[in-house]
CSV table of N, CA and C in Angstrom, one decimal:
chain,number,residue,atom,x,y,z
A,1498,MET,N,15.7,19.2,7.8
A,1498,MET,CA,14.8,19.2,6.7
A,1498,MET,C,13.4,19.1,7.3
A,1499,ASP,N,12.5,19.9,6.7
A,1499,ASP,CA,11.1,19.8,7.1
A,1499,ASP,C,10.4,18.6,6.7
A,1500,ARG,N,9.4,18.1,7.4
A,1500,ARG,CA,8.6,17.0,6.9
A,1500,ARG,C,7.2,17.4,6.8
A,1501,GLU,N,6.5,16.8,5.9
A,1501,GLU,CA,5.1,17.1,5.6
A,1501,GLU,C,4.3,15.8,5.8
A,1502,VAL,N,3.3,15.9,6.6
A,1502,VAL,CA,2.4,14.8,6.8
A,1502,VAL,C,1.4,14.7,5.6
A,1503,ILE,N,1.3,13.6,5.0
A,1503,ILE,CA,0.4,13.4,3.8
A,1503,ILE,C,-0.9,12.6,4.3
A,1504,ILE,N,-2.0,13.2,4.2
A,1504,ILE,CA,-3.3,12.6,4.6
A,1504,ILE,C,-4.3,12.8,3.5
A,1505,PRO,N,-4.5,11.8,2.6
A,1505,PRO,CA,-5.6,12.0,1.6
A,1505,PRO,C,-6.9,12.1,2.2
A,1506,GLU,N,-7.8,12.8,1.6
A,1506,GLU,CA,-9.2,13.0,2.1
A,1506,GLU,C,-9.8,11.7,2.4
A,1507,GLU,N,-9.6,10.7,1.5
A,1507,GLU,CA,-10.2,9.4,1.6
A,1507,GLU,C,-9.8,8.6,2.9
A,1508,MET,N,-8.7,9.1,3.5
A,1508,MET,CA,-8.1,8.3,4.7
A,1508,MET,C,-8.2,9.1,6.0
A,1509,ARG,N,-9.0,10.2,6.0
A,1509,ARG,CA,-9.1,10.9,7.3
A,1509,ARG,C,-9.7,10.1,8.4
A,1510,GLU,N,-10.6,9.2,8.1
A,1510,GLU,CA,-11.2,8.4,9.1
A,1510,GLU,C,-10.2,7.4,9.8
A,1511,ILE,N,-9.4,6.8,9.0
A,1511,ILE,CA,-8.4,5.9,9.5
A,1511,ILE,C,-7.4,6.6,10.3
A,1512,VAL,N,-7.0,7.8,9.9
A,1512,VAL,CA,-6.0,8.6,10.6
A,1512,VAL,C,-6.6,9.0,12.0
A,1513,ALA,N,-7.9,9.4,12.0
A,1513,ALA,CA,-8.5,9.8,13.3
A,1513,ALA,C,-8.6,8.6,14.2
A,1514,ARG,N,-8.9,7.4,13.6
A,1514,ARG,CA,-9.1,6.2,14.4
A,1514,ARG,C,-7.7,5.6,14.9
A,1515,ALA,N,-6.8,5.6,14.0
A,1515,ALA,CA,-5.5,4.9,14.3
A,1515,ALA,C,-4.4,5.8,14.8
A,1516,GLY,N,-4.5,7.1,14.4
A,1516,GLY,CA,-3.5,8.0,15.0
A,1516,GLY,C,-2.2,8.0,14.2
A,1517,TYR,N,-2.1,7.6,13.0
A,1517,TYR,CA,-0.8,7.7,12.3
A,1517,TYR,C,-1.1,8.3,10.9
A,1518,ALA,N,-0.1,8.8,10.3
A,1518,ALA,CA,-0.2,9.4,9.0
A,1518,ALA,C,0.0,8.4,7.9
A,1519,PRO,N,-0.8,8.4,6.8
A,1519,PRO,CA,-0.6,7.5,5.7
A,1519,PRO,C,0.8,7.6,5.0
A,1520,ALA,N,1.3,8.8,5.1
A,1520,ALA,CA,2.7,9.0,4.5
A,1520,ALA,C,3.3,10.3,5.1
A,1521,VAL,N,4.6,10.3,5.1
A,1521,VAL,CA,5.4,11.5,5.5
A,1521,VAL,C,6.4,11.8,4.4
A,1522,LYS,N,6.4,13.1,4.0
A,1522,LYS,CA,7.4,13.5,3.0
A,1522,LYS,C,8.5,14.3,3.6
A,1523,VAL,N,9.7,13.9,3.3
A,1523,VAL,CA,10.9,14.6,3.8
A,1523,VAL,C,11.7,14.9,2.6
A,1524,GLY,N,11.9,16.1,2.3
A,1524,GLY,CA,12.5,16.5,1.0
A,1524,GLY,C,11.7,16.0,-0.2
A,1525,ASP,N,12.4,15.2,-1.0
A,1525,ASP,CA,11.7,14.6,-2.2
A,1525,ASP,C,11.4,13.1,-1.9
A,1526,THR,N,11.5,12.7,-0.7
A,1526,THR,CA,11.3,11.3,-0.3
A,1526,THR,C,10.0,11.1,0.4
A,1527,ILE,N,9.2,10.2,0.0
A,1527,ILE,CA,7.9,9.9,0.6
A,1527,ILE,C,7.9,8.5,1.2
A,1528,TYR,N,7.6,8.4,2.5
A,1528,TYR,CA,7.5,7.2,3.2
A,1528,TYR,C,6.0,6.8,3.4
A,1529,VAL,N,5.6,5.8,2.8
A,1529,VAL,CA,4.2,5.4,2.8
A,1529,VAL,C,4.0,4.2,3.8
A,1530,VAL,N,3.1,4.3,4.7
A,1530,VAL,CA,2.9,3.2,5.7
A,1530,VAL,C,2.1,2.1,5.0
A,1531,GLY,N,2.1,1.0,5.7
A,1531,GLY,CA,1.4,-0.2,5.1
A,1531,GLY,C,0.0,0.1,4.7
A,1532,GLN,N,-0.3,-0.3,3.5
A,1532,GLN,CA,-1.7,-0.2,2.9
A,1532,GLN,C,-2.3,-1.6,2.8
A,1533,VAL,N,-3.6,-1.7,3.0
A,1533,VAL,CA,-4.2,-3.0,3.0
A,1533,VAL,C,-5.5,-2.9,2.1
A,1534,GLY,N,-6.1,-4.0,1.8
A,1534,GLY,CA,-7.3,-4.1,1.0
A,1534,GLY,C,-8.5,-3.9,1.8
A,1535,ARG,N,-8.9,-2.6,2.0
A,1535,ARG,CA,-10.1,-2.3,2.7
A,1535,ARG,C,-10.9,-1.2,2.0
A,1536,THR,N,-12.1,-1.1,2.3
A,1536,THR,CA,-12.9,0.0,1.7
A,1536,THR,C,-12.7,1.3,2.4
A,1537,ARG,N,-13.2,2.3,1.9
A,1537,ARG,CA,-13.1,3.7,2.5
A,1537,ARG,C,-13.8,3.6,3.9
A,1538,ASN,N,-14.8,2.8,4.1
A,1538,ASN,CA,-15.4,2.6,5.4
A,1538,ASN,C,-14.6,1.7,6.4
A,1539,LEU,N,-13.4,1.3,6.0
A,1539,LEU,CA,-12.5,0.5,6.8
A,1539,LEU,C,-12.9,-0.9,6.8
A,1540,GLN,N,-13.8,-1.4,5.9
A,1540,GLN,CA,-14.2,-2.8,5.9
A,1540,GLN,C,-13.2,-3.6,5.0
A,1541,VAL,N,-12.7,-4.7,5.6
A,1541,VAL,CA,-11.7,-5.5,4.9
A,1541,VAL,C,-12.5,-6.3,3.8
A,1542,ILE,N,-11.9,-6.3,2.6
A,1542,ILE,CA,-12.5,-7.0,1.5
A,1542,ILE,C,-12.1,-8.5,1.5
A,1543,GLU,N,-13.1,-9.4,1.5
A,1543,GLU,CA,-12.8,-10.8,1.7
A,1543,GLU,C,-12.2,-11.5,0.5
A,1544,ASP,N,-12.6,-11.2,-0.7
A,1544,ASP,CA,-12.1,-11.9,-1.9
A,1544,ASP,C,-10.6,-11.5,-2.1
A,1545,PRO,N,-9.7,-12.4,-2.2
A,1545,PRO,CA,-8.3,-12.1,-2.4
A,1545,PRO,C,-8.0,-11.2,-3.5
A,1546,ARG,N,-8.5,-11.4,-4.7
A,1546,ARG,CA,-8.2,-10.6,-5.9
A,1546,ARG,C,-8.7,-9.2,-5.7
A,1547,GLU,N,-9.9,-9.0,-5.1
A,1547,GLU,CA,-10.5,-7.7,-4.9
A,1547,GLU,C,-9.7,-7.0,-3.7
A,1548,GLN,N,-9.3,-7.8,-2.7
A,1548,GLN,CA,-8.6,-7.2,-1.6
A,1548,GLN,C,-7.3,-6.6,-2.1
A,1549,PHE,N,-6.5,-7.4,-2.9
A,1549,PHE,CA,-5.3,-6.9,-3.4
A,1549,PHE,C,-5.5,-5.7,-4.4
A,1550,GLY,N,-6.5,-5.7,-5.2
A,1550,GLY,CA,-6.8,-4.6,-6.0
A,1550,GLY,C,-7.0,-3.3,-5.2
A,1551,ALA,N,-7.8,-3.5,-4.1
A,1551,ALA,CA,-8.1,-2.3,-3.3
A,1551,ALA,C,-6.8,-1.8,-2.6
A,1552,MET,N,-6.0,-2.8,-2.2
A,1552,MET,CA,-4.7,-2.4,-1.5
A,1552,MET,C,-3.9,-1.5,-2.5
A,1553,TRP,N,-3.8,-1.9,-3.7
A,1553,TRP,CA,-3.0,-1.1,-4.7
A,1553,TRP,C,-3.7,0.3,-4.9
A,1554,GLU,N,-5.0,0.3,-4.9
A,1554,GLU,CA,-5.7,1.5,-5.1
A,1554,GLU,C,-5.5,2.5,-3.9
A,1555,ASN,N,-5.5,1.9,-2.7
A,1555,ASN,CA,-5.2,2.7,-1.5
A,1555,ASN,C,-3.8,3.3,-1.6
A,1556,LEU,N,-2.8,2.5,-2.0
A,1556,LEU,CA,-1.5,3.0,-2.2
A,1556,LEU,C,-1.4,4.1,-3.2
A,1557,ARG,N,-2.1,3.9,-4.4
A,1557,ARG,CA,-2.2,4.9,-5.4
A,1557,ARG,C,-2.7,6.2,-4.8
A,1558,ILE,N,-3.7,6.2,-4.0
A,1558,ILE,CA,-4.4,7.4,-3.4
A,1558,ILE,C,-3.3,8.1,-2.6
A,1559,VAL,N,-2.6,7.4,-1.8
A,1559,VAL,CA,-1.6,8.0,-0.9
A,1559,VAL,C,-0.5,8.7,-1.8
A,1560,LEU,N,0.0,7.9,-2.7
A,1560,LEU,CA,1.1,8.4,-3.6
A,1560,LEU,C,0.6,9.7,-4.3
A,1561,GLU,N,-0.6,9.6,-4.8
A,1561,GLU,CA,-1.2,10.8,-5.6
A,1561,GLU,C,-1.3,12.0,-4.7
A,1562,ALA,N,-1.7,11.8,-3.4
A,1562,ALA,CA,-1.7,12.9,-2.4
A,1562,ALA,C,-0.4,13.6,-2.2
A,1563,ALA,N,0.7,12.8,-2.5
A,1563,ALA,CA,2.0,13.3,-2.3
A,1563,ALA,C,2.6,13.7,-3.7
A,1564,ASN,N,1.7,13.8,-4.7
A,1564,ASN,CA,2.1,14.2,-6.1
A,1564,ASN,C,3.1,13.2,-6.7
A,1565,CYS,N,2.9,11.9,-6.4
A,1565,CYS,CA,3.7,10.9,-6.9
A,1565,CYS,C,2.8,9.8,-7.7
A,1566,THR,N,3.5,8.9,-8.3
A,1566,THR,CA,2.8,7.8,-9.0
A,1566,THR,C,3.6,6.5,-8.6
A,1567,PHE,N,3.1,5.4,-9.1
A,1567,PHE,CA,3.9,4.1,-8.9
A,1567,PHE,C,5.3,4.2,-9.5
A,1568,ASP,N,5.4,5.0,-10.6
A,1568,ASP,CA,6.7,5.2,-11.2
A,1568,ASP,C,7.8,5.8,-10.3
A,1569,ASP,N,7.3,6.5,-9.2
A,1569,ASP,CA,8.3,7.1,-8.3
A,1569,ASP,C,8.7,6.2,-7.2
A,1570,VAL,N,8.1,5.0,-7.1
A,1570,VAL,CA,8.4,4.1,-6.0
A,1570,VAL,C,9.8,3.5,-6.3
A,1571,VAL,N,10.7,3.5,-5.2
A,1571,VAL,CA,12.0,3.0,-5.4
A,1571,VAL,C,12.2,1.7,-4.5
A,1572,GLU,N,11.4,1.6,-3.5
A,1572,GLU,CA,11.5,0.4,-2.6
A,1572,GLU,C,10.1,0.1,-2.0
A,1573,MET,N,9.9,-1.2,-2.0
A,1573,MET,CA,8.6,-1.7,-1.5
A,1573,MET,C,8.8,-2.9,-0.7
A,1574,THR,N,8.0,-3.0,0.4
A,1574,THR,CA,8.0,-4.2,1.2
A,1574,THR,C,6.6,-4.7,1.4
A,1575,SER,N,6.4,-6.0,1.1
A,1575,SER,CA,5.0,-6.5,1.3
A,1575,SER,C,5.1,-7.7,2.3
A,1576,TYR,N,4.0,-7.7,3.1
A,1576,TYR,CA,3.8,-8.7,4.1
A,1576,TYR,C,2.6,-9.6,3.8
A,1577,HIS,N,2.8,-10.9,3.9
A,1577,HIS,CA,1.8,-11.8,3.4
A,1577,HIS,C,1.4,-12.9,4.4
A,1578,VAL,N,0.1,-13.1,4.6
A,1578,VAL,CA,-0.4,-14.3,5.3
A,1578,VAL,C,-0.6,-15.3,4.2
A,1579,GLU,N,-0.2,-16.5,4.4
A,1579,GLU,CA,-0.3,-17.6,3.4
A,1579,GLU,C,0.3,-17.2,2.1
A,1580,MET,N,1.5,-16.7,2.1
A,1580,MET,CA,2.1,-16.2,0.9
A,1580,MET,C,2.1,-17.1,-0.3
A,1581,ALA,N,2.5,-18.4,-0.1
A,1581,ALA,CA,2.5,-19.3,-1.2
A,1581,ALA,C,1.1,-19.5,-1.9
A,1582,LYS,N,0.1,-19.5,-1.1
A,1582,LYS,CA,-1.3,-19.7,-1.6
A,1582,LYS,C,-1.8,-18.5,-2.4
A,1583,HIS,N,-1.4,-17.3,-2.1
A,1583,HIS,CA,-1.9,-16.1,-2.7
A,1583,HIS,C,-0.9,-15.3,-3.6
A,1584,MET,N,0.3,-15.7,-3.7
A,1584,MET,CA,1.3,-14.9,-4.4
A,1584,MET,C,1.0,-14.7,-5.9
A,1585,ASP,N,0.5,-15.7,-6.6
A,1585,ASP,CA,0.2,-15.5,-8.0
A,1585,ASP,C,-0.9,-14.5,-8.2
A,1586,ILE,N,-1.9,-14.5,-7.4
A,1586,ILE,CA,-3.0,-13.5,-7.5
A,1586,ILE,C,-2.5,-12.1,-7.1
A,1587,PHE,N,-1.7,-12.1,-6.0
A,1587,PHE,CA,-1.0,-10.8,-5.6
A,1587,PHE,C,-0.2,-10.2,-6.7
A,1588,ARG,N,0.7,-11.0,-7.3
A,1588,ARG,CA,1.6,-10.6,-8.3
A,1588,ARG,C,0.8,-10.1,-9.6
A,1589,THR,N,-0.3,-10.8,-9.9
A,1589,THR,CA,-1.1,-10.4,-11.1
A,1589,THR,C,-1.7,-9.0,-10.8
A,1590,ALA,N,-2.2,-8.8,-9.6
A,1590,ALA,CA,-2.8,-7.5,-9.3
A,1590,ALA,C,-1.7,-6.4,-9.2
A,1591,LYS,N,-0.6,-6.7,-8.7
A,1591,LYS,CA,0.6,-5.7,-8.7
A,1591,LYS,C,1.0,-5.4,-10.1
A,1592,ASN,N,1.1,-6.3,-10.9
A,1592,ASN,CA,1.6,-6.1,-12.3
A,1592,ASN,C,0.7,-5.3,-13.1
A,1593,GLU,N,-0.6,-5.2,-12.7
A,1593,GLU,CA,-1.5,-4.3,-13.4
A,1593,GLU,C,-1.3,-2.9,-13.2
A,1594,VAL,N,-0.7,-2.5,-12.1
A,1594,VAL,CA,-0.5,-1.1,-11.8
A,1594,VAL,C,1.0,-0.6,-11.7
A,1595,PHE,N,1.9,-1.6,-11.3
A,1595,PHE,CA,3.3,-1.2,-11.2
A,1595,PHE,C,4.1,-1.4,-12.4
A,1596,PRO,N,5.0,-0.5,-12.7
A,1596,PRO,CA,5.9,-0.8,-13.8
A,1596,PRO,C,6.9,-1.9,-13.4
A,1597,LYS,N,7.2,-2.8,-14.2
A,1597,LYS,CA,8.1,-3.9,-13.8
A,1597,LYS,C,9.6,-3.5,-13.8
A,1598,GLY,N,10.3,-4.0,-12.8
A,1598,GLY,CA,11.8,-3.8,-12.8
A,1598,GLY,C,12.3,-2.4,-12.4
A,1599,THR,N,11.4,-1.6,-11.8
A,1599,THR,CA,11.9,-0.2,-11.5
A,1599,THR,C,12.0,0.1,-10.0
A,1600,TYR,N,11.9,-1.0,-9.1
A,1600,TYR,CA,11.9,-0.8,-7.7
A,1600,TYR,C,12.5,-2.0,-7.0
A,1601,ALA,N,13.0,-1.8,-5.9
A,1601,ALA,CA,13.5,-3.0,-5.0
A,1601,ALA,C,12.2,-3.5,-4.3
A,1602,TRP,N,12.1,-4.8,-4.2
A,1602,TRP,CA,10.9,-5.4,-3.6
A,1602,TRP,C,11.3,-6.5,-2.7
A,1603,THR,N,10.9,-6.4,-1.4
A,1603,THR,CA,11.1,-7.5,-0.4
A,1603,THR,C,9.7,-8.0,0.0
A,1604,ARG,N,9.6,-9.4,0.0
A,1604,ARG,CA,8.3,-10.0,0.4
A,1604,ARG,C,8.6,-10.8,1.7
A,1605,ILE,N,7.7,-10.7,2.6
A,1605,ILE,CA,7.9,-11.3,3.9
A,1605,ILE,C,6.6,-12.0,4.3
A,1606,GLY,N,6.7,-13.3,4.7
A,1606,GLY,CA,5.6,-14.1,5.1
A,1606,GLY,C,5.4,-13.8,6.6
A,1607,VAL,N,4.2,-13.6,7.0
A,1607,VAL,CA,3.8,-13.3,8.4
A,1607,VAL,C,2.7,-14.2,8.9
A,1608,SER,N,2.5,-14.4,10.2
A,1608,SER,CA,1.4,-15.2,10.7
A,1608,SER,C,0.1,-14.5,10.7
A,1609,GLU,N,0.1,-13.2,10.9
A,1609,GLU,CA,-1.1,-12.4,10.9
A,1609,GLU,C,-0.8,-10.9,10.6
A,1610,LEU,N,-1.9,-10.2,10.3
A,1610,LEU,CA,-1.8,-8.7,10.1
A,1610,LEU,C,-2.8,-8.1,11.0
A,1611,ALA,N,-3.1,-6.8,10.9
A,1611,ALA,CA,-3.9,-6.1,11.9
A,1611,ALA,C,-5.3,-6.6,12.0
A,1612,HIS,N,-5.9,-7.2,11.0
A,1612,HIS,CA,-7.2,-7.8,11.0
A,1612,HIS,C,-7.1,-9.2,10.5
A,1613,PRO,N,-7.9,-10.1,11.1
A,1613,PRO,CA,-7.8,-11.5,10.7
A,1613,PRO,C,-8.1,-11.9,9.3
A,1614,SER,N,-8.8,-11.0,8.5
A,1614,SER,CA,-9.1,-11.3,7.1
A,1614,SER,C,-8.1,-10.7,6.2
A,1615,LEU,N,-7.2,-9.9,6.7
A,1615,LEU,CA,-6.2,-9.4,5.7
A,1615,LEU,C,-5.2,-10.4,5.3
A,1616,LEU,N,-4.9,-10.4,4.0
A,1616,LEU,CA,-4.0,-11.3,3.4
A,1616,LEU,C,-2.6,-10.7,3.1
A,1617,ALA,N,-2.6,-9.4,2.9
A,1617,ALA,CA,-1.3,-8.7,2.6
A,1617,ALA,C,-1.4,-7.3,3.0
A,1618,GLU,N,-0.2,-6.7,3.1
A,1618,GLU,CA,0.0,-5.3,3.4
A,1618,GLU,C,1.3,-4.9,2.7
A,1619,VAL,N,1.2,-3.7,2.2
A,1619,VAL,CA,2.4,-3.2,1.4
A,1619,VAL,C,2.8,-1.8,1.8
A,1620,LYS,N,4.0,-1.5,2.1
A,1620,LYS,CA,4.5,-0.2,2.4
A,1620,LYS,C,5.6,0.1,1.4
A,1621,CYS,N,5.9,1.4,1.2
A,1621,CYS,CA,6.9,1.7,0.2
A,1621,CYS,C,7.6,3.1,0.5
A,1622,VAL,N,8.6,3.3,-0.3
A,1622,VAL,CA,9.3,4.6,-0.3
A,1622,VAL,C,9.3,5.0,-1.7
A,1623,ALA,N,9.0,6.3,-1.9
A,1623,ALA,CA,9.0,6.9,-3.3
A,1623,ALA,C,9.8,8.1,-3.2
A,1624,VAL,N,10.5,8.4,-4.3
A,1624,VAL,CA,11.3,9.6,-4.5
A,1624,VAL,C,10.7,10.4,-5.6
A,1625,LYS,N,10.2,11.6,-5.3
A,1625,LYS,CA,9.6,12.5,-6.3
A,1625,LYS,C,10.6,13.0,-7.3
A,1626,ARG,N,10.3,12.7,-8.6
A,1626,ARG,CA,11.3,13.2,-9.6
A,1626,ARG,C,10.9,14.5,-10.1
């Protein structure tokens, strides 16, 4: 089966810098790499609520580039620094964009992410309906 690399225009800089694709589509399945709360200029957003909001927006951009929405997500994994401290804020931001109860979700606490100020990262699998 052929695979298609998904690179939204907004993420060309990170692709050039980091050397990976934001998503890969195989058949009707889209594998989205970890998205974080950063600006288009790759600046990490310090405020937790704003960081999580930007993370979901970045995920939406990738899904949209693959002609999908949050409704197409079937599995999600999130990685958290200081998970207990930020989970309520994280969950509130998530619930503003994701439909409830339509996907499998695994949460994992970690000691650090790619940048010292990052508090969470989320990756997912979507199936285009």
